[in-house]
Tab-separated table of C-alpha atoms in Angstrom:
chain	number	residue	atom	x	y	z
A	1	MET	CA	80.768	115.436	109.598
A	2	LYS	CA	83.616	114.611	111.526
A	3	ILE	CA	87.225	114.939	110.472
A	4	GLU	CA	88.458	111.355	109.913
A	5	ASN	CA	92.146	112.195	109.833
A	6	ILE	CA	95.031	114.994	109.178
A	7	LEU	CA	97.933	115.076	107.297
A	8	ILE	CA	100.682	117.565	106.841
A	9	GLU	CA	103.313	118.008	105.511
A	10	HIS	CA	105.921	120.211	107.456
A	11	PHE	CA	108.340	122.080	104.475
A	12	PRO	CA	110.368	124.205	107.190
A	13	ARG	CA	113.185	125.369	104.826
A	14	LEU	CA	110.692	125.738	101.165
A	15	LYS	CA	108.418	127.376	104.617
A	16	CYS	CA	105.188	125.845	103.708
A	17	ALA	CA	102.733	123.721	104.473
A	18	ASN	CA	100.031	120.448	103.068
A	19	PHE	CA	97.011	119.593	104.289
A	20	PHE	CA	95.391	116.902	103.174
A	21	ILE	CA	91.954	116.537	105.649
A	22	LEU	CA	89.909	113.254	105.508
A	23	PHE	CA	86.290	113.262	107.094
A	24	ASP	CA	84.128	110.234	107.094
A	25	THR	CA	81.232	111.495	104.865
A	26	ASN	CA	81.857	112.434	101.649
A	27	PHE	CA	80.329	116.326	100.652
A	28	ASP	CA	77.547	115.269	97.822
A	29	ASP	CA	74.954	117.052	100.078
A	30	VAL	CA	77.245	119.281	101.637
A	31	SER	CA	76.515	122.807	99.594
A	32	SER	CA	79.668	124.737	101.031
A	33	VAL	CA	82.903	123.611	103.176
A	34	ARG	CA	84.696	127.021	104.028
A	35	VAL	CA	88.347	127.260	105.355
A	36	HIS	CA	89.274	129.529	108.084
A	37	LEU	CA	92.835	130.613	108.711
A	38	ARG	CA	94.426	132.008	112.216
A	39	PRO	CA	97.803	131.738	112.734
A	40	THR	CA	98.258	129.240	114.985
A	41	GLU	CA	94.964	127.082	113.926
A	42	ILE	CA	92.799	126.477	110.519
A	43	PHE	CA	88.647	127.016	111.219
A	44	VAL	CA	86.859	123.751	108.692
A	45	ARG	CA	83.241	125.176	108.931
A	46	PHE	CA	80.621	124.001	106.768
A	47	GLU	CA	76.748	125.334	105.448
A	48	ASN	CA	74.701	124.508	109.489
A	49	ASP	CA	77.431	126.314	110.948
A	50	HIS	CA	79.690	123.434	112.288
A	51	SER	CA	83.062	123.674	112.929
A	52	THR	CA	86.046	121.833	113.872
A	53	THR	CA	89.588	122.965	114.762
A	54	ILE	CA	92.761	122.041	113.873
A	55	ASP	CA	95.495	123.711	116.129
A	56	LEU	CA	98.932	123.492	114.910
A	57	GLN	CA	100.553	124.485	117.978
A	58	SER	CA	103.088	121.195	117.244
A	59	LEU	CA	104.076	122.675	114.314
A	60	ALA	CA	106.025	125.659	116.247
A	61	VAL	CA	105.269	127.648	113.654
A	62	ARG	CA	103.274	130.825	112.816
A	63	ILE	CA	100.963	130.570	109.558
A	64	GLN	CA	100.372	133.845	106.656
A	65	ILE	CA	97.030	134.167	106.615
A	66	ASN	CA	96.709	134.832	103.154
A	67	SER	CA	98.712	132.497	101.347
A	68	LEU	CA	95.665	130.298	101.306
A	69	SER	CA	96.357	128.190	97.795
A	70	LEU	CA	95.178	124.804	95.331
A	71	LEU	CA	92.267	124.328	97.209
A	72	ILE	CA	90.530	120.945	96.338
A	73	ALA	CA	87.388	119.484	98.020
A	74	LYS	CA	85.972	116.534	96.410
A	75	GLU	CA	84.596	112.954	97.829
A	76	ASN	CA	85.922	113.400	101.334
A	77	LEU	CA	89.050	114.999	101.105
A	78	ILE	CA	89.943	118.536	101.412
A	79	SER	CA	93.670	119.360	100.443
A	80	PHE	CA	95.196	123.137	100.309
A	81	ARG	CA	98.344	125.480	100.901
A	82	ILE	CA	99.519	127.282	102.903
A	83	ASN	CA	102.631	129.612	103.665
A	84	ILE	CA	105.161	129.931	106.495
A	85	ALA	CA	105.350	133.153	108.450
A	86	SER	CA	109.141	133.014	109.098
A	87	SER	CA	111.781	134.205	106.952
A	88	PHE	CA	115.535	131.504	106.630
A	89	ARG	CA	117.124	134.729	109.539
A	90	GLU	CA	115.344	133.243	112.433
A	91	GLU	CA	116.104	129.476	111.944
A	92	ILE	CA	118.247	128.424	114.440
A	93	LEU	CA	119.769	124.616	112.909
A	94	PRO	CA	120.989	122.553	116.296
A	95	MET	CA	125.504	122.491	116.195
A	96	GLN	CA	125.257	118.556	116.902
A	97	SER	CA	123.978	116.534	114.371
A	98	THR	CA	121.688	113.456	115.098
A	99	MET	CA	122.930	111.360	111.582
A	100	ASN	CA	124.441	108.804	113.192
A	101	ALA	CA	121.895	108.051	115.379
A	102	ALA	CA	119.103	108.184	113.212
A	103	SER	CA	120.232	105.938	110.298
A	104	ALA	CA	122.140	102.928	112.573
A	105	MET	CA	121.065	100.060	110.986
A	106	LYS	CA	118.573	98.461	112.080
A	107	ARG	CA	119.262	94.600	113.671
A	108	LEU	CA	117.539	91.269	113.433
A	109	SER	CA	116.881	89.818	116.797
A	110	LEU	CA	115.499	85.967	117.196
A	111	ASN	CA	113.321	84.194	119.450
A	112	VAL	CA	115.449	81.761	119.814
A	113	GLU	CA	119.821	80.633	120.445
A	114	PRO	CA	122.348	78.572	119.845
A	115	ASP	CA	121.675	74.773	121.155
A	116	THR	CA	118.334	76.280	121.703
A	117	GLU	CA	115.479	73.168	121.189
A	118	PHE	CA	112.425	74.164	119.628
A	119	SER	CA	110.373	72.820	116.022
A	120	ILE	CA	109.073	74.403	114.045
A	121	VAL	CA	104.980	75.000	113.133
A	122	CYS	CA	102.789	75.300	109.939
A	123	ASP	CA	101.290	79.399	110.955
A	124	ASN	CA	97.556	78.303	109.533
A	125	CYS	CA	97.291	75.500	110.490
A	126	SER	CA	99.887	74.476	113.549
A	127	GLY	CA	100.634	71.420	111.413
A	128	PRO	CA	104.187	70.375	112.639
A	129	LEU	CA	106.943	70.367	110.092
A	130	SER	CA	109.729	69.411	111.788
A	131	LYS	CA	111.271	67.384	114.773
A	132	SER	CA	113.398	68.705	117.802
A	133	LEU	CA	116.160	71.020	116.599
A	134	HIS	CA	118.936	72.020	118.021
A	135	PHE	CA	121.153	74.371	116.265
A	136	ARG	CA	124.529	74.894	117.873
A	137	ARG	CA	125.827	78.739	114.664
A	138	ILE	CA	122.924	80.821	114.688
A	139	LEU	CA	124.498	83.807	111.740
A	140	GLU	CA	123.054	86.558	110.606
A	141	LEU	CA	124.001	86.950	106.048
A	142	PRO	CA	125.028	89.494	104.372
A	143	SER	CA	122.896	91.703	102.428
A	144	GLU	CA	122.274	91.013	99.220
A	145	GLN	CA	123.749	94.513	97.710
A	146	MET	CA	127.700	92.838	99.462
A	147	ASP	CA	130.235	90.401	97.936
A	148	SER	CA	129.402	87.099	99.726
A	149	ASN	CA	132.964	85.940	99.265
A	150	GLU	CA	134.171	87.627	101.902
A	151	TRP	CA	131.655	86.018	104.535
A	152	PHE	CA	134.226	83.765	105.433
A	153	CYS	CA	133.252	82.859	109.170
A	154	HIS	CA	129.981	81.306	107.343
A	155	LYS	CA	131.732	78.444	106.122
A	156	PRO	CA	131.281	75.153	108.219
A	157	GLU	CA	134.060	73.697	109.929
A	158	ALA	CA	136.047	71.391	107.490
A	159	THR	CA	135.499	68.289	108.119
A	160	THR	CA	138.158	65.227	108.370
A	161	CYS	CA	137.961	62.312	105.360
A	162	ASN	CA	140.824	59.726	105.162
A	163	GLY	CA	142.950	62.680	106.082
A	164	GLN	CA	142.084	64.964	103.812
A	165	HIS	CA	140.338	68.167	105.074
A	166	GLN	CA	136.980	68.451	102.999
A	167	PRO	CA	134.353	71.263	103.178
A	168	VAL	CA	130.756	70.956	103.104
A	169	PHE	CA	130.135	73.187	100.661
A	170	SER	CA	131.737	76.597	98.314
A	171	ALA	CA	132.243	79.430	101.173
A	172	THR	CA	130.023	81.366	97.993
A	173	SER	CA	127.573	79.633	98.470
A	174	LEU	CA	126.572	80.611	101.817
A	175	MET	CA	124.728	77.171	101.914
A	176	PRO	CA	123.763	76.433	105.996
A	177	ALA	CA	125.094	72.677	106.915
A	178	GLU	CA	122.891	70.392	109.314
A	179	ASP	CA	123.815	72.125	112.256
A	180	ASP	CA	123.277	76.107	110.919
A	181	LEU	CA	120.615	78.086	110.437
A	182	LEU	CA	121.265	81.291	108.659
A	183	PHE	CA	118.506	84.441	108.721
A	184	GLY	CA	118.669	87.017	106.188
A	185	ASN	CA	115.219	89.756	106.405
A	186	TYR	CA	112.804	87.318	107.781
A	187	PHE	CA	114.106	84.479	106.388
A	188	ALA	CA	115.670	80.905	107.489
A	189	LEU	CA	117.792	79.273	105.811
A	190	ILE	CA	117.955	75.126	106.865
A	191	HIS	CA	119.300	72.240	106.087
A	192	ARG	CA	116.788	70.328	104.293
A	193	THR	CA	117.251	67.112	106.230
A	194	HIS	CA	115.637	68.796	109.337
A	195	ILE	CA	111.824	69.111	107.652
A	196	GLN	CA	109.281	67.004	107.174
A	197	ASN	CA	105.764	67.065	106.384
A	198	ILE	CA	105.545	69.326	102.919
A	199	HIS	CA	105.189	69.625	99.191
A	200	VAL	CA	108.011	70.325	96.801
A	201	ASN	CA	106.797	72.017	93.368
A	202	SER	CA	109.160	70.741	91.188
A	203	GLN	CA	108.689	73.622	88.646
A	204	GLN	CA	108.330	76.882	90.921
A	205	ARG	CA	110.458	75.371	94.282
A	206	MET	CA	107.652	76.828	95.708
A	207	ILE	CA	107.303	74.766	99.903
A	208	HIS	CA	104.098	74.503	101.289
A	209	CYS	CA	102.501	73.052	103.873
A	210	LYS	CA	101.432	68.774	103.281
A	211	ARG	CA	98.621	69.665	106.230
A	212	CYS	CA	96.930	72.542	104.907
A	213	LEU	CA	99.061	72.920	101.744
A	214	SER	CA	99.926	77.327	102.235
A	215	HIS	CA	102.746	79.022	101.093
A	216	ILE	CA	105.159	78.424	103.542
A	217	GLY	CA	108.555	79.047	101.692
A	218	GLU	CA	111.135	78.124	98.853
A	219	SER	CA	113.184	75.781	98.314
A	220	VAL	CA	116.952	76.808	97.658
A	221	GLY	CA	119.012	74.292	95.437
A	222	ASP	CA	119.047	70.616	96.885
A	223	SER	CA	120.134	70.877	100.000
A	224	THR	CA	118.960	74.172	101.901
A	225	LEU	CA	115.458	75.296	102.551
A	226	LYS	CA	113.958	78.982	102.612
A	227	PHE	CA	111.226	80.081	105.647
A	228	TRP	CA	109.632	83.710	105.789
A	229	ASN	CA	109.519	83.677	109.249
A	230	GLY	CA	105.487	85.652	108.388
A	231	ASN	CA	104.697	81.951	106.956
A	232	ILE	CA	106.230	79.580	109.949
A	233	LYS	CA	106.228	80.064	113.984
A	234	ILE	CA	108.132	77.673	116.628
A	235	ILE	CA	107.642	75.723	119.801
A	236	ARG	CA	110.258	76.230	121.623
A	237	THR	CA	110.785	73.826	124.770
A	238	ASN	CA	108.719	74.806	127.750
A	239	VAL	CA	106.848	77.470	125.947
A	240	ASP	CA	103.027	76.602	125.443
A	241	THR	CA	102.926	79.488	123.590
A	242	PRO	CA	103.916	79.567	119.919
A	243	GLU	CA	105.802	82.543	118.935
A	244	ARG	CA	107.438	83.696	116.012
A	245	LEU	CA	110.950	83.601	114.915
A	246	PHE	CA	112.435	86.769	114.827
A	247	THR	CA	110.852	89.562	118.022
A	248	ASP	CA	109.226	92.436	117.539
A	249	SER	CA	107.073	91.526	113.918
A	250	ASN	CA	103.715	90.747	114.398
A	251	SER	CA	102.849	93.255	111.600
A	252	LEU	CA	104.219	92.133	108.472
A	253	PHE	CA	104.602	95.863	107.193
A	254	HIS	CA	106.179	96.811	109.755
A	255	ASN	CA	109.157	93.820	109.126
A	256	PHE	CA	108.702	95.633	105.508
A	257	LEU	CA	109.266	99.220	106.946
A	258	VAL	CA	112.628	97.571	109.028
A	259	ILE	CA	113.691	96.390	105.833
A	260	VAL	CA	113.440	99.344	104.291
A	261	ASP	CA	115.774	101.406	106.609
A	262	ARG	CA	117.955	98.579	107.029
A	263	VAL	CA	118.567	98.704	102.657
A	264	SER	CA	118.911	102.061	103.312
A	265	TYR	CA	121.943	101.943	105.458
A	266	ASP	CA	124.172	99.958	103.336
A	267	TYR	CA	122.936	102.046	100.521
A	268	GLN	CA	124.200	105.377	102.503
A	269	MET	CA	127.214	103.250	103.189
A	270	LEU	CA	127.798	104.028	99.986
A	271	GLY	CA	127.736	107.059	99.055
A	272	ARG	CA	125.148	107.866	97.447
A	273	GLN	CA	122.093	109.504	97.290
A	274	THR	CA	119.119	109.227	95.444
A	275	LEU	CA	117.015	105.942	96.571
A	276	LYS	CA	115.229	103.663	95.032
A	277	LEU	CA	113.915	100.099	95.880
A	278	LEU	CA	112.205	97.247	93.803
A	279	PHE	CA	111.271	94.028	95.641
A	280	GLU	CA	111.160	90.985	94.946
A	281	ALA	CA	108.153	88.534	95.598
A	282	ARG	CA	107.216	84.998	94.722
A	283	SER	CA	104.481	82.699	95.107
A	284	SER	CA	103.241	79.574	92.987
A	285	LYS	CA	101.474	82.134	90.531
A	286	GLY	CA	104.848	84.021	89.190
A	287	THR	CA	106.762	87.039	89.812
A	288	THR	CA	105.410	90.146	91.498
A	289	PHE	CA	107.404	93.278	91.722
A	290	LEU	CA	107.087	96.659	93.801
A	291	PHE	CA	109.143	99.686	92.724
A	292	ILE	CA	109.337	102.361	94.954
A	293	GLN	CA	110.977	105.865	93.657
A	294	THR	CA	111.598	107.397	97.095
A	295	MET	CA	111.059	111.633	97.166
A	296	ALA	CA	111.448	112.722	100.258
A	297	ARG	CA	113.359	110.403	103.171
A	298	ASN	CA	112.735	112.807	106.048
A	299	LEU	CA	110.049	114.518	105.055
A	300	GLU	CA	107.985	116.107	108.318
A	301	ILE	CA	104.671	114.612	108.315
A	302	TYR	CA	102.143	115.657	111.155
A	303	GLN	CA	97.961	114.050	111.892
A	304	MET	CA	95.608	113.597	113.953
A	305	ASP	CA	96.043	113.051	117.764
A	306	LYS	CA	94.718	109.323	118.340
A	307	HIS	CA	93.238	110.477	120.808
A	308	THR	CA	91.566	113.692	119.753
A	309	ASN	CA	88.500	114.763	122.307
A	310	THR	CA	86.393	114.156	119.034
A	311	THR	CA	83.642	116.322	121.675
A	312	THR	CA	85.400	118.806	121.622
A	313	ASP	CA	85.605	119.663	117.380
A	314	ARG	CA	89.254	120.931	118.153
A	315	ALA	CA	91.870	118.898	116.317
A	316	THR	CA	95.587	118.430	117.792
A	317	MET	CA	98.380	117.509	115.609
A	318	THR	CA	101.777	114.988	116.382
A	319	ARG	CA	104.683	114.141	114.549
A	320	VAL	CA	105.141	110.879	112.627
A	321	ASP	CA	107.780	109.725	110.451
A	322	GLY	CA	107.476	108.477	106.930
A	323	ILE	CA	108.740	108.616	104.297
A	324	LYS	CA	107.068	109.870	100.846
A	325	CYS	CA	107.164	107.607	97.595
A	326	LEU	CA	105.764	106.638	94.605
A	327	PHE	CA	105.187	102.906	93.799
A	328	LEU	CA	104.230	100.558	91.531
A	329	CYS	CA	103.671	97.301	91.431
A	330	GLU	CA	103.373	94.056	88.803
A	331	GLU	CA	102.880	90.912	88.721
A	332	ASN	CA	104.558	88.608	86.101
A	333	THR	CA	105.136	92.587	84.820
A	334	ASP	CA	107.419	93.469	80.896
A	335	ARG	CA	111.148	92.526	82.131
A	336	THR	CA	112.336	95.455	80.596
A	337	LEU	CA	111.265	97.633	83.505
A	338	VAL	CA	113.186	95.803	85.918
A	339	GLU	CA	115.766	95.120	83.976
A	340	PHE	CA	115.734	99.022	83.193
A	341	TRP	CA	115.627	99.272	87.363
A	342	GLN	CA	117.664	96.103	87.994
A	343	LYS	CA	121.309	98.293	85.306
A	344	ASP	CA	120.313	101.887	87.480
A	345	VAL	CA	122.941	101.896	89.965
A	346	ASN	CA	120.454	103.974	92.026
A	347	VAL	CA	118.230	100.739	92.971
A	348	VAL	CA	118.671	98.863	95.601
A	349	SER	CA	116.883	94.872	94.727
A	350	ALA	CA	115.700	92.186	98.141
A	351	HIS	CA	113.430	89.543	97.743
A	352	ILE	CA	110.501	89.152	99.982
A	353	SER	CA	107.728	87.138	100.739
A	354	ILE	CA	104.876	87.819	98.689
A	355	GLY	CA	102.792	88.170	102.340
A	356	MET	CA	105.068	90.816	103.495
A	357	LEU	CA	104.457	92.765	99.841
A	358	ASP	CA	100.452	92.526	99.744
A	359	ALA	CA	100.592	93.265	103.392
A	360	THR	CA	102.968	96.188	101.946
A	361	VAL	CA	100.753	97.161	98.988
A	362	GLU	CA	97.286	97.708	100.415
A	363	HIS	CA	98.740	99.840	103.488
A	364	LEU	CA	100.623	102.142	100.405
A	365	HIS	CA	97.160	102.476	98.199
A	366	LEU	CA	95.696	103.231	101.799
A	367	LEU	CA	97.562	106.141	102.278
A	368	SER	CA	97.624	106.938	98.577
A	369	LYS	CA	94.307	108.111	99.027
A	370	TYR	CA	95.157	111.264	101.266
A	371	VAL	CA	96.431	112.725	98.522
A	372	PRO	CA	94.245	113.803	95.592
A	373	GLU	CA	93.516	112.003	92.003
A	374	GLN	CA	95.314	114.413	89.687
A	375	PHE	CA	97.844	114.755	91.868
A	376	ARG	CA	98.230	111.040	92.737
A	377	MET	CA	99.263	109.205	89.632
A	378	ASN	CA	102.858	110.085	87.954
A	379	ASN	CA	103.438	107.508	84.363
A	380	GLY	CA	101.485	104.263	86.015
A	381	PHE	CA	103.641	105.246	90.059
A	382	CYS	CA	100.972	106.198	92.316
A	383	LEU	CA	101.757	109.094	95.233
A	384	SER	CA	102.075	107.630	99.101
A	385	TYR	CA	103.689	106.983	102.110
A	386	LEU	CA	105.648	104.743	103.818
A	387	SER	CA	105.236	104.766	107.359
A	388	TYR	CA	103.962	102.865	110.608
A	389	GLY	CA	102.421	105.846	112.098
A	390	ILE	CA	100.431	107.342	109.804
A	391	ASN	CA	97.247	106.384	110.591
A	392	SER	CA	95.230	104.112	107.494
């Protein structure tokens, strides 16, 4: 048997660490597995004397060799807890806080600028969805937690009609004029007159490519269309290769983590402590909700180094960033739970694409396998991690 991956949760203030060791095969044909502790190493030994050493030097801690507890060996997972051999008198805290750099809101960046010429194509079949476009103004929308009444800069210039200035639209609606492109968390709002070769579902108001019928966005009002970044691509003038509208957006799950960072920043600005996230995604089948309850937002997580040489039977650990959380995904769920969360002042809500939600739920389910089944479920919610660095 070989180790597939190792996940370590380190709690410096609690002076303990949780270990989760995944193997490539189950323990069905193995009669015994032994775990031996040393101050900076852990040995996992099987009945055939084959052993693997877990190097803990990257954690910069020494473990208490007589403190192993909660040992569970089931299917292809071994988990246990150990105590750290140190005291609070030995702890050194940094004088300067790095919270400002860590909590800065991540900015969204586009591959187009004002007056850049480009066209929009379907991501699935590359069918054209627009003619050549260029926008005079490209503006970011406020987050869904902000009051849009104060965002007067997004109001287009008034037009003259019979000697009187007439606003093109209500400033509070934040809908784009014909020469505007407004964008939010990996979506763009574009005036209806620019788009062609689409079919709009009259009931759900979903937008589909007329060629391949794939879902590409939603209709917002009578004059505005909303396109999700993962469902379309753009072709810029003098650039033959199609690309995403947003830069650094090849992974839907990575984009989701950026959204989590952004809504967390808004949440911190409001002075709140606990964080619950409610994501909503619409499709032709209905509405799907993703409930996320964060448990540990600044958790020290370590995993087996991807470049570990398995032939030496020695695994080294590397630090990764992540959030420990409980999650629940419900399609067309009972509105009672949704309304209960929406009334909670600690809940931050956001809309995402159905493709992003599906990719996130798949990733959460894969990372939940690190936790033993008896500790994984709680009132229908499943324990997992939000991390781009952990191998799934």
